[in-house]
mmCIF file of C-alpha atoms in Angstrom:
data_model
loop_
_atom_site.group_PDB
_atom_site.id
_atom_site.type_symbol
_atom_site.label_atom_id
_atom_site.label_comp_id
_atom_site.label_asym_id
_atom_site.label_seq_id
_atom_site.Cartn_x
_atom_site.Cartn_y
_atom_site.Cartn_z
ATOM 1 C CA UNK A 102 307.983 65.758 137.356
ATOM 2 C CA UNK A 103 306.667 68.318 134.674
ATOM 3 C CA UNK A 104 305.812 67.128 131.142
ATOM 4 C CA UNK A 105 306.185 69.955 128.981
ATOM 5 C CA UNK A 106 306.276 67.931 126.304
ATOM 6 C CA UNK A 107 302.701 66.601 126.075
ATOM 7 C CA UNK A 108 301.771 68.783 123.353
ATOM 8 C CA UNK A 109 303.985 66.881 121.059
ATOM 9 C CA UNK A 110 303.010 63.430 122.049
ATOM 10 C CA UNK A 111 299.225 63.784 120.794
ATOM 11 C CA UNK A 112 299.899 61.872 117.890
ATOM 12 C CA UNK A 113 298.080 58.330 118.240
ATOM 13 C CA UNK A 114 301.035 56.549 116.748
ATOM 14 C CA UNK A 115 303.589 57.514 119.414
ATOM 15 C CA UNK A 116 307.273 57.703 118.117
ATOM 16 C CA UNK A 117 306.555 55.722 115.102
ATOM 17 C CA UNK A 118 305.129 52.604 113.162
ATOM 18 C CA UNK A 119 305.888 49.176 113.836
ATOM 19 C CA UNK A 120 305.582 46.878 110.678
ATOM 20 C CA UNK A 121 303.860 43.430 110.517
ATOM 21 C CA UNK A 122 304.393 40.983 107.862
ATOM 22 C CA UNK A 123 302.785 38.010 106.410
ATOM 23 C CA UNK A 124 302.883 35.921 103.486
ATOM 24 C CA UNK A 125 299.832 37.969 102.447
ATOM 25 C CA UNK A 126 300.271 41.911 103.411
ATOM 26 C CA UNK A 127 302.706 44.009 105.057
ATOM 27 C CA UNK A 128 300.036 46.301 107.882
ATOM 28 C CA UNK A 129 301.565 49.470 109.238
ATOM 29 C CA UNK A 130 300.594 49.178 113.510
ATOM 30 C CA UNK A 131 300.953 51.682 115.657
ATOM 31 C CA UNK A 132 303.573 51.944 118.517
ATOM 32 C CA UNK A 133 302.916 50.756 121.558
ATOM 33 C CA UNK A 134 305.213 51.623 124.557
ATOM 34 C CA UNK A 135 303.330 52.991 127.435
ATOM 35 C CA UNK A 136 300.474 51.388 125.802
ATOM 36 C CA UNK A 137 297.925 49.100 127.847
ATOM 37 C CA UNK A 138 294.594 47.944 126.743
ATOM 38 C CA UNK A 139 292.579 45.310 127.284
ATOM 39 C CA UNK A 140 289.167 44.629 124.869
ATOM 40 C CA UNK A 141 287.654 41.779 127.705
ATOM 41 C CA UNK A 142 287.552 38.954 124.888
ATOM 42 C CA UNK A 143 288.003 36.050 127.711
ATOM 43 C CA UNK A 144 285.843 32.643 127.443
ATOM 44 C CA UNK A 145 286.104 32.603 131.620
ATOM 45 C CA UNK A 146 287.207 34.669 134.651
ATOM 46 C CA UNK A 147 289.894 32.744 135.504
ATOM 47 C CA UNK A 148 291.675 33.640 131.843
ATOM 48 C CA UNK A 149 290.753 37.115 133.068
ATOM 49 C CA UNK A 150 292.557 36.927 136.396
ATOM 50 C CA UNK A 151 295.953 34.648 134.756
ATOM 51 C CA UNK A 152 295.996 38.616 132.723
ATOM 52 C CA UNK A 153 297.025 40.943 135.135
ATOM 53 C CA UNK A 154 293.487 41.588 136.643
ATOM 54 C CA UNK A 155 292.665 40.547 140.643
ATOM 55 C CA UNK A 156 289.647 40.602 142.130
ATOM 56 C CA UNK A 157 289.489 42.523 145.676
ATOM 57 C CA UNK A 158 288.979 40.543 148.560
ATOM 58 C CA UNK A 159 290.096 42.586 151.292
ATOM 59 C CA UNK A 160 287.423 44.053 153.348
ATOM 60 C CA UNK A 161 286.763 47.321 154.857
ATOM 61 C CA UNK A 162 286.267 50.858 153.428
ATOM 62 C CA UNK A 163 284.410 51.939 151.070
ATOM 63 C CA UNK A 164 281.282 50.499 151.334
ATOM 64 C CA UNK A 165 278.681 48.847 153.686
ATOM 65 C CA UNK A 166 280.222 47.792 157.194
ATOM 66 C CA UNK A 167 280.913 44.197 157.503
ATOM 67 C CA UNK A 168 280.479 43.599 153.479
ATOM 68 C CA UNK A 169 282.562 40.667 151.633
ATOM 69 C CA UNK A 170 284.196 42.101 148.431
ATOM 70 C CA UNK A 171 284.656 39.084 146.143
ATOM 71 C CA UNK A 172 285.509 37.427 143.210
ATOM 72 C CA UNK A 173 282.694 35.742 143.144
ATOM 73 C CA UNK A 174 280.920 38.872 141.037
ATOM 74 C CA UNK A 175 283.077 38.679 138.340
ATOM 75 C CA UNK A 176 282.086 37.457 135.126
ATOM 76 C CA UNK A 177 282.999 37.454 131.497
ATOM 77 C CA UNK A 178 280.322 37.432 128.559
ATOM 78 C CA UNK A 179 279.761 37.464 124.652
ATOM 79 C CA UNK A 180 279.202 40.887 123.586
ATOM 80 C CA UNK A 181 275.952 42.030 123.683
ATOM 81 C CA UNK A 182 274.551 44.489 121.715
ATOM 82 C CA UNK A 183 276.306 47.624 121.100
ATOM 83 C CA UNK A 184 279.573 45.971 122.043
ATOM 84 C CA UNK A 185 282.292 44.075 120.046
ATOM 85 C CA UNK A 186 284.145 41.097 121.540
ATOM 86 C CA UNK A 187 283.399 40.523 125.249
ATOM 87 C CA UNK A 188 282.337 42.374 127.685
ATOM 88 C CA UNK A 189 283.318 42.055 132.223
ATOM 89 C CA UNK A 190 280.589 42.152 134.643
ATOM 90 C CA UNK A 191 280.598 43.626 137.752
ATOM 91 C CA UNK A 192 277.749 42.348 140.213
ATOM 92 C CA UNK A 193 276.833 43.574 143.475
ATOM 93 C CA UNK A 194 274.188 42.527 145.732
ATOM 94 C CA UNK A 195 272.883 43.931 149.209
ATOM 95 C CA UNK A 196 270.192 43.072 151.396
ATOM 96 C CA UNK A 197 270.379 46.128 153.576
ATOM 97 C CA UNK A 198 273.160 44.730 156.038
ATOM 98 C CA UNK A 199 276.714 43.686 156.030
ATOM 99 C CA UNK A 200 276.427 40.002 155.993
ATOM 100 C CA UNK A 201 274.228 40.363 153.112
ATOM 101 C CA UNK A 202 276.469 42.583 150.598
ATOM 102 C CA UNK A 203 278.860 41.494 148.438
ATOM 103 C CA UNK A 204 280.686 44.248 146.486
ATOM 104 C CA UNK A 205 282.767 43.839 143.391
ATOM 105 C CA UNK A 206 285.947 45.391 142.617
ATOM 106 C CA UNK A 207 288.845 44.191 139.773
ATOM 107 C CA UNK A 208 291.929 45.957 139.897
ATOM 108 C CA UNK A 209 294.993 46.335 137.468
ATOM 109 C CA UNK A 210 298.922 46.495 138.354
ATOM 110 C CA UNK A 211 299.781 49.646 139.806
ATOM 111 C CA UNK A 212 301.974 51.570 137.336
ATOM 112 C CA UNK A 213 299.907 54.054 136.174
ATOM 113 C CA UNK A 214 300.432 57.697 136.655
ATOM 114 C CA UNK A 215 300.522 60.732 133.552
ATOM 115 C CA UNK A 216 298.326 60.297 130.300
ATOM 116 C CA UNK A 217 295.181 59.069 129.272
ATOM 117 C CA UNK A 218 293.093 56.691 130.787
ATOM 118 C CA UNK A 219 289.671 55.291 129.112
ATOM 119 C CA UNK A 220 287.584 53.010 129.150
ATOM 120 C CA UNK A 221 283.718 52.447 127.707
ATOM 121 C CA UNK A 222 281.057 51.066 130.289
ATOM 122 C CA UNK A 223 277.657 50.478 130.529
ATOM 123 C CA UNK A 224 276.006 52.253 133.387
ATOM 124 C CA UNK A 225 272.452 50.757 134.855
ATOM 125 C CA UNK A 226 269.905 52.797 136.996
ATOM 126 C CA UNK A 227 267.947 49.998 138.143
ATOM 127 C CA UNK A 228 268.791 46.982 139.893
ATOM 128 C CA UNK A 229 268.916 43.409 138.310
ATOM 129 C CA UNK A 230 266.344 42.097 140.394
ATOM 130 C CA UNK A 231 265.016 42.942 143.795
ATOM 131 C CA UNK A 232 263.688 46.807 145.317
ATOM 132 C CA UNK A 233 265.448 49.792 143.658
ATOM 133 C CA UNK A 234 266.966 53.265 145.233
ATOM 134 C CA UNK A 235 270.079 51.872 147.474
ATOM 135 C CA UNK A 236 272.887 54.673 146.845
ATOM 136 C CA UNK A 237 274.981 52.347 144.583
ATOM 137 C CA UNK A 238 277.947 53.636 143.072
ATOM 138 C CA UNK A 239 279.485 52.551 139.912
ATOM 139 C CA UNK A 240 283.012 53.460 138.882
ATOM 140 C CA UNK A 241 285.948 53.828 136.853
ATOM 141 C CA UNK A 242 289.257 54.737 138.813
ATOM 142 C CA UNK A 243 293.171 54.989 139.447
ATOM 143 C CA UNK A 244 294.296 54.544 143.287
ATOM 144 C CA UNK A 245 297.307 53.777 145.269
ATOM 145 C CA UNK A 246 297.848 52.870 148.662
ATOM 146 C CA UNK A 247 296.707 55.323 151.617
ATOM 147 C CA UNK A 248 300.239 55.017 153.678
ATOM 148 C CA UNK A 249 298.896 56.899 156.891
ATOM 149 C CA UNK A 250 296.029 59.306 157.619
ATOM 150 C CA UNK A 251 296.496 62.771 155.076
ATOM 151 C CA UNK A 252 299.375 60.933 153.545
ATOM 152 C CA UNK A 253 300.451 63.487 151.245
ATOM 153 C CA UNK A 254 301.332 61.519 148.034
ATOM 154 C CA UNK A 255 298.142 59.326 148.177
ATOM 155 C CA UNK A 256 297.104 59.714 144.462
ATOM 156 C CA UNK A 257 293.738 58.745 143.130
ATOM 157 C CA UNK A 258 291.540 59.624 140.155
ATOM 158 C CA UNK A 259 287.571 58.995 139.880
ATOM 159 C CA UNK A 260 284.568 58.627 137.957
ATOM 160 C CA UNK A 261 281.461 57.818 139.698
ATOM 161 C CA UNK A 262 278.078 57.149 138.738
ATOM 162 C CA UNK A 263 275.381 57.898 141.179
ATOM 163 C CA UNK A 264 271.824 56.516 139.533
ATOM 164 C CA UNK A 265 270.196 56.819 143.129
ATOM 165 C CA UNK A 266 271.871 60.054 144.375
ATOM 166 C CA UNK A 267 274.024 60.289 147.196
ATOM 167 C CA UNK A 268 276.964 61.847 148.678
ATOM 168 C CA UNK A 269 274.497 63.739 150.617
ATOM 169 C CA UNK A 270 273.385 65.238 147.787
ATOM 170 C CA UNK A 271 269.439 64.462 146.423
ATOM 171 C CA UNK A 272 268.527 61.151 144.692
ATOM 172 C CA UNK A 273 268.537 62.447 141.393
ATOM 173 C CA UNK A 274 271.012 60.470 139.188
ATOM 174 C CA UNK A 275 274.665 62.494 138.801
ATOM 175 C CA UNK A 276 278.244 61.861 137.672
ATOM 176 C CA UNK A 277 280.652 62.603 140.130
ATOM 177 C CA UNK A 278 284.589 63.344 138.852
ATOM 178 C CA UNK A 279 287.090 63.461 142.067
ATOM 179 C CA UNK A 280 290.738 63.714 142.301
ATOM 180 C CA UNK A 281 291.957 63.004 145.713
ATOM 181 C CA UNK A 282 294.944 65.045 147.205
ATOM 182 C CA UNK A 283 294.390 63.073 150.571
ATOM 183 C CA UNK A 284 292.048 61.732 153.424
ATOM 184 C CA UNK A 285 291.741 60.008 156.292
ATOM 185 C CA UNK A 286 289.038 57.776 157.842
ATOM 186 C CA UNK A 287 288.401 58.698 161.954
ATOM 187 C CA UNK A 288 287.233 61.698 162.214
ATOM 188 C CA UNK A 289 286.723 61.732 158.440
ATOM 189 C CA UNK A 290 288.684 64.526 156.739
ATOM 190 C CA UNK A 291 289.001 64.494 152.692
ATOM 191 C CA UNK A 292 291.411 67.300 150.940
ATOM 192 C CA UNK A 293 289.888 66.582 147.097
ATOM 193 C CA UNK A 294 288.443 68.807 143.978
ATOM 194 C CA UNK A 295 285.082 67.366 142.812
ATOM 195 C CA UNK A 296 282.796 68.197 139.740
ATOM 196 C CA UNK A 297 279.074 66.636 140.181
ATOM 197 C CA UNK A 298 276.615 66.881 136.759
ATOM 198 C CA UNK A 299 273.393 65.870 136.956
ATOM 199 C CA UNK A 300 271.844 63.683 134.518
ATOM 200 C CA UNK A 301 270.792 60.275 133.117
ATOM 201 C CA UNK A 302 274.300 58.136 132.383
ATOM 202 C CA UNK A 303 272.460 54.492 132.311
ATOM 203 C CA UNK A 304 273.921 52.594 129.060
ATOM 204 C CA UNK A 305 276.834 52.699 126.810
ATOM 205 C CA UNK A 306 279.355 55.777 127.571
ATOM 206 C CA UNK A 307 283.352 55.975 126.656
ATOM 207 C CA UNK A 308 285.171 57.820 129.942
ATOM 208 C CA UNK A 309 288.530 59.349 129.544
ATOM 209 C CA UNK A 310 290.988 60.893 132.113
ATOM 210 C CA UNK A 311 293.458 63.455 130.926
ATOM 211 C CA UNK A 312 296.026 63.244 133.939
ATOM 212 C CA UNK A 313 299.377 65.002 134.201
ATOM 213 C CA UNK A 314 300.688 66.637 136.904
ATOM 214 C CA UNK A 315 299.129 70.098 136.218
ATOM 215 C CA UNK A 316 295.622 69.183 135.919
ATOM 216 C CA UNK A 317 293.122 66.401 135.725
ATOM 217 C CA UNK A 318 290.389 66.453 133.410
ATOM 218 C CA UNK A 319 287.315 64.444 132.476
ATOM 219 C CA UNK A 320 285.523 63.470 129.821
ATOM 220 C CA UNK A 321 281.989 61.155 129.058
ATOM 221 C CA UNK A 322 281.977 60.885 125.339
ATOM 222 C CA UNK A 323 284.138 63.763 124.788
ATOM 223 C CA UNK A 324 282.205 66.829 126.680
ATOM 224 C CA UNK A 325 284.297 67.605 129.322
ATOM 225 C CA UNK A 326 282.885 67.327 132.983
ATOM 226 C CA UNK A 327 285.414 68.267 135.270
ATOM 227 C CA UNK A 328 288.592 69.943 135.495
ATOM 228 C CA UNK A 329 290.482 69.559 138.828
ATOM 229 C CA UNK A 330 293.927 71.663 139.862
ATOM 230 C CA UNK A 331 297.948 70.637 140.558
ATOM 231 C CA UNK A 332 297.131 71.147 144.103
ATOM 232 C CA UNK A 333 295.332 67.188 143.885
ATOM 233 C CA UNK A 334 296.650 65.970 140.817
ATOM 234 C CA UNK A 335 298.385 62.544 141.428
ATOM 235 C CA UNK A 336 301.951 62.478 142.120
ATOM 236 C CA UNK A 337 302.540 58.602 142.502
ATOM 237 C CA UNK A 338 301.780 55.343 140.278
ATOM 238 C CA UNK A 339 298.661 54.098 140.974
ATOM 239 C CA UNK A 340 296.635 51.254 140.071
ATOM 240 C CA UNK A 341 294.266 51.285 137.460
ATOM 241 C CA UNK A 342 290.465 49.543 138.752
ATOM 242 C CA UNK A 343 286.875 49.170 138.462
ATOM 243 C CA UNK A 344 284.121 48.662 141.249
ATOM 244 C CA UNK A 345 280.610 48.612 141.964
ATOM 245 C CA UNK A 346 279.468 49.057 146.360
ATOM 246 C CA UNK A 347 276.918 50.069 148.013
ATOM 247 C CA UNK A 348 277.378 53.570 150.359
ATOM 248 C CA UNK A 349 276.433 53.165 153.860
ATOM 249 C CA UNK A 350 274.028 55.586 155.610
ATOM 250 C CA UNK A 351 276.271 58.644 156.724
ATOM 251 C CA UNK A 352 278.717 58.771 154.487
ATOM 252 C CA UNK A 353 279.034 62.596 153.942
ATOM 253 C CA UNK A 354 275.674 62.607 154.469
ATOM 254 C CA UNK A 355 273.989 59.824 152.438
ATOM 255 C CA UNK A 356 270.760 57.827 153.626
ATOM 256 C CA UNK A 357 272.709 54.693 152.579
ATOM 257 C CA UNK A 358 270.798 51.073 151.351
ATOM 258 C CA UNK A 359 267.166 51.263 151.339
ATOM 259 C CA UNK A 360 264.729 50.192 154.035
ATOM 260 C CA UNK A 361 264.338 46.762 152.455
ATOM 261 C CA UNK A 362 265.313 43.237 153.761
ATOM 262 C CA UNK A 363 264.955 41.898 150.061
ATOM 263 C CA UNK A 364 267.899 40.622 147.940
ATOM 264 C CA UNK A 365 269.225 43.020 145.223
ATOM 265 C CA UNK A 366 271.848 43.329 143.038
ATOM 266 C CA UNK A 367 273.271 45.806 140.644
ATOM 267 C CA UNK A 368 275.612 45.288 137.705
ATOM 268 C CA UNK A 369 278.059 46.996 135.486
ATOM 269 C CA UNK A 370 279.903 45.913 131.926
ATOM 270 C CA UNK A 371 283.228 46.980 130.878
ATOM 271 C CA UNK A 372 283.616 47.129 127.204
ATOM 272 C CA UNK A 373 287.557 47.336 127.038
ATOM 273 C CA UNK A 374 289.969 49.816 129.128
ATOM 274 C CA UNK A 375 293.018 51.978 127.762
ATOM 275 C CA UNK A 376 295.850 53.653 129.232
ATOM 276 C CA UNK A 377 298.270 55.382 127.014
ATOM 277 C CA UNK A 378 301.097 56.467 129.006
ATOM 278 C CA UNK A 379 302.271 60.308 129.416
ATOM 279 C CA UNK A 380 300.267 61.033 125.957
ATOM 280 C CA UNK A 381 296.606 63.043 126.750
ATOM 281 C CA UNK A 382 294.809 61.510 123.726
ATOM 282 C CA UNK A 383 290.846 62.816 123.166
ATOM 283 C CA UNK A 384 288.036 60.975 122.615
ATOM 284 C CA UNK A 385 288.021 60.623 119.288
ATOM 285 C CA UNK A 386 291.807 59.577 119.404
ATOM 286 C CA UNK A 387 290.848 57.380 121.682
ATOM 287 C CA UNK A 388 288.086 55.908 120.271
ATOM 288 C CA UNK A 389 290.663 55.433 116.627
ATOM 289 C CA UNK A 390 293.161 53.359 118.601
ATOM 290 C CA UNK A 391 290.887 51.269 119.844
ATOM 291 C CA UNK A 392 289.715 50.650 116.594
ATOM 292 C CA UNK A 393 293.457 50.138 115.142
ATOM 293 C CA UNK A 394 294.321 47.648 118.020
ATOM 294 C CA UNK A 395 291.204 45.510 117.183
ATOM 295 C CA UNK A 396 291.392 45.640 113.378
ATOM 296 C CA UNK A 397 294.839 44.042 113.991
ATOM 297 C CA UNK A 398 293.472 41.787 115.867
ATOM 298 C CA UNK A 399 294.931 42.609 119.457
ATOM 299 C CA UNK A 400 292.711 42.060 122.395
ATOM 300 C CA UNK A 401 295.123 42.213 125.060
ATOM 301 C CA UNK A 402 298.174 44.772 125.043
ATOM 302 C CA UNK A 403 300.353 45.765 128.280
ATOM 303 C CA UNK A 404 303.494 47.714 127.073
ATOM 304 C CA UNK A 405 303.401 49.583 130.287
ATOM 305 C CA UNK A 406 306.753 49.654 131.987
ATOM 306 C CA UNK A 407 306.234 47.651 135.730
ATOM 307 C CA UNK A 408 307.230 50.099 138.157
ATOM 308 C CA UNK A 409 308.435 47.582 140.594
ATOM 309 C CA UNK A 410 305.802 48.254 143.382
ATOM 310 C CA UNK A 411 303.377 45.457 145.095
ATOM 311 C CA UNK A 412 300.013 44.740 143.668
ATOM 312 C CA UNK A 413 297.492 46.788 145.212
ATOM 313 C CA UNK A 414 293.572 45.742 145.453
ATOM 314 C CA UNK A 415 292.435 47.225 148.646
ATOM 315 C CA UNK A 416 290.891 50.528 148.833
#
């Protein structure tokens, strides 16, 4: 499918105002089919998990060999400072070996395909507590299913923070943008376009995917850092997720956990998440519907049409 008609859909307020009344005002609010976003203002997980989010906790690939992934890092907080409402947490930990790694992962519905996807997380070099420089990855991401090795309409979408290095490249700190046309596990084989930027991305930083079926592009804070082709550009729905793992030694090259037997763990926040469906939306239109939605005081919007297809929290 070809959407010719994106240019015309940039406008935040879609294909017109809705109007909300009460005895004191009448507010103007902005349209919101295709519209999904979720600010994180939960008092507990489990009020987190009864709204459309699930916590991986299949194991296997990606990630350390033998490693739990698990609710059980999944947490909800007061906003802390330079945040409104609440914030999710995402905490790893590893001691080096399987048994001792728990990864995190929280995944939404998978009906996502062309538009915009965002979302504004907090990034951390360091570990929590316990001996820094495992090749942790931290992440913002759409995915569906692989259906066989080199399936040719797997779809999936990444951003990746790298505070340690890896990927066989050096330790120095990168972001890593992928869009995945295929892969397949034994003998490894990956068909993707990647962008990798060096830098320092610990704190605060608003991400945003421009996806249609043309192009993928990325943004951090609205300097684009990647722009990837049709040849990989998703073709099916996909779920929309977050997750934080550890990379195991040899994974195109890495040097994998540390040399350390001590407990560590790693965590990332998740400010809110928005997906605004077959409109490509910039930062700063972006960042002005999120603003809209919480000056009218909604936390928790999902106008996205299901697509019919099973929940998907796996890879």
């Amino acid at each position: 499918m070809r959407y010719s008609s994106f240019a015309v859909l940039l406008l935040l307020g879609g294909c017109g105002p809705a109007t909300v009344t009460n005895s004191n005002q009448t507010a103007a609010m902005p349209d919101q089919t295709g519209l999904m976003f979720d600010d994180f203002n939960y008092t507990s997980a489990e009020a987190l998990f009864a709204n459309g989010w699930t916590a991986r906790t299949e194991t296997g690939h990606p990630g350390i060999a033998a490693a739990t992934w698990s609710a059980e890092g999944i947490s909800v907080h007061p906003a802390p400072e330079q945040a409104q409402f609440g914030i999710a947490r995402m905490s790893s930990v590893t001691d080096g070996s399987g048994a001792g790694t728990r990864h995190t992962q929280i995944c939404h519905a998978r009906k996502y395909l062309y538009g915009t996807y965002a979302a504004r997380v907090f990034f951390r070099n360091e570990p929590t507590y316990g001996a820094d420089g495992d090749e942790v990855i931290q992440t913002f991401y759409a995915i569906s299913p692989l259906a066989a090795p080199l399936d040719p309409d797997y779809s999936e979408v990444d951003f990746e923070y790298l505070p340690n290095g890896g990927w066989g490249e050096n330790s120095d700190s990168a972001m890593w943008t992928t869009t995945w046309e295929t892969f397949q596990l034994e003998p490894w084989t990956k068909v993707n376009e990647f962008s990798r930027v060096p830098g320092d991305y610990a704190g605060w930083h608003t991400l945003v995917m421009n996806v249609t079926s043309e192009s993928v592009r990325y943004y951090v804070d609205g300097s684009e850092i990647g722009e990837h082709s049709a040849a990989v550009a998703p073709e099916v729905p996909m779920s929309m997720n977050f997750n934080l793992w550890f990379m195991p030694k040899g994974a195109d090259g890495s040097v994998g956990p540390i040399n350390s037997a001590e407990p560590r763990q790693y965590q990332q926040d998740i400010d809110w998440v928005l997906h605004v469906e077959d409109q490509l939306l910039n930062t700063a239109e972006v960042e002005a519907k999120v603003a809209a939605l919480r000056a009218g005081g909604q936390h928790a919007v999902d106008e996205v049409a299901d697509k019919g297809l099973a929940a998907y929290c796996g890879l």
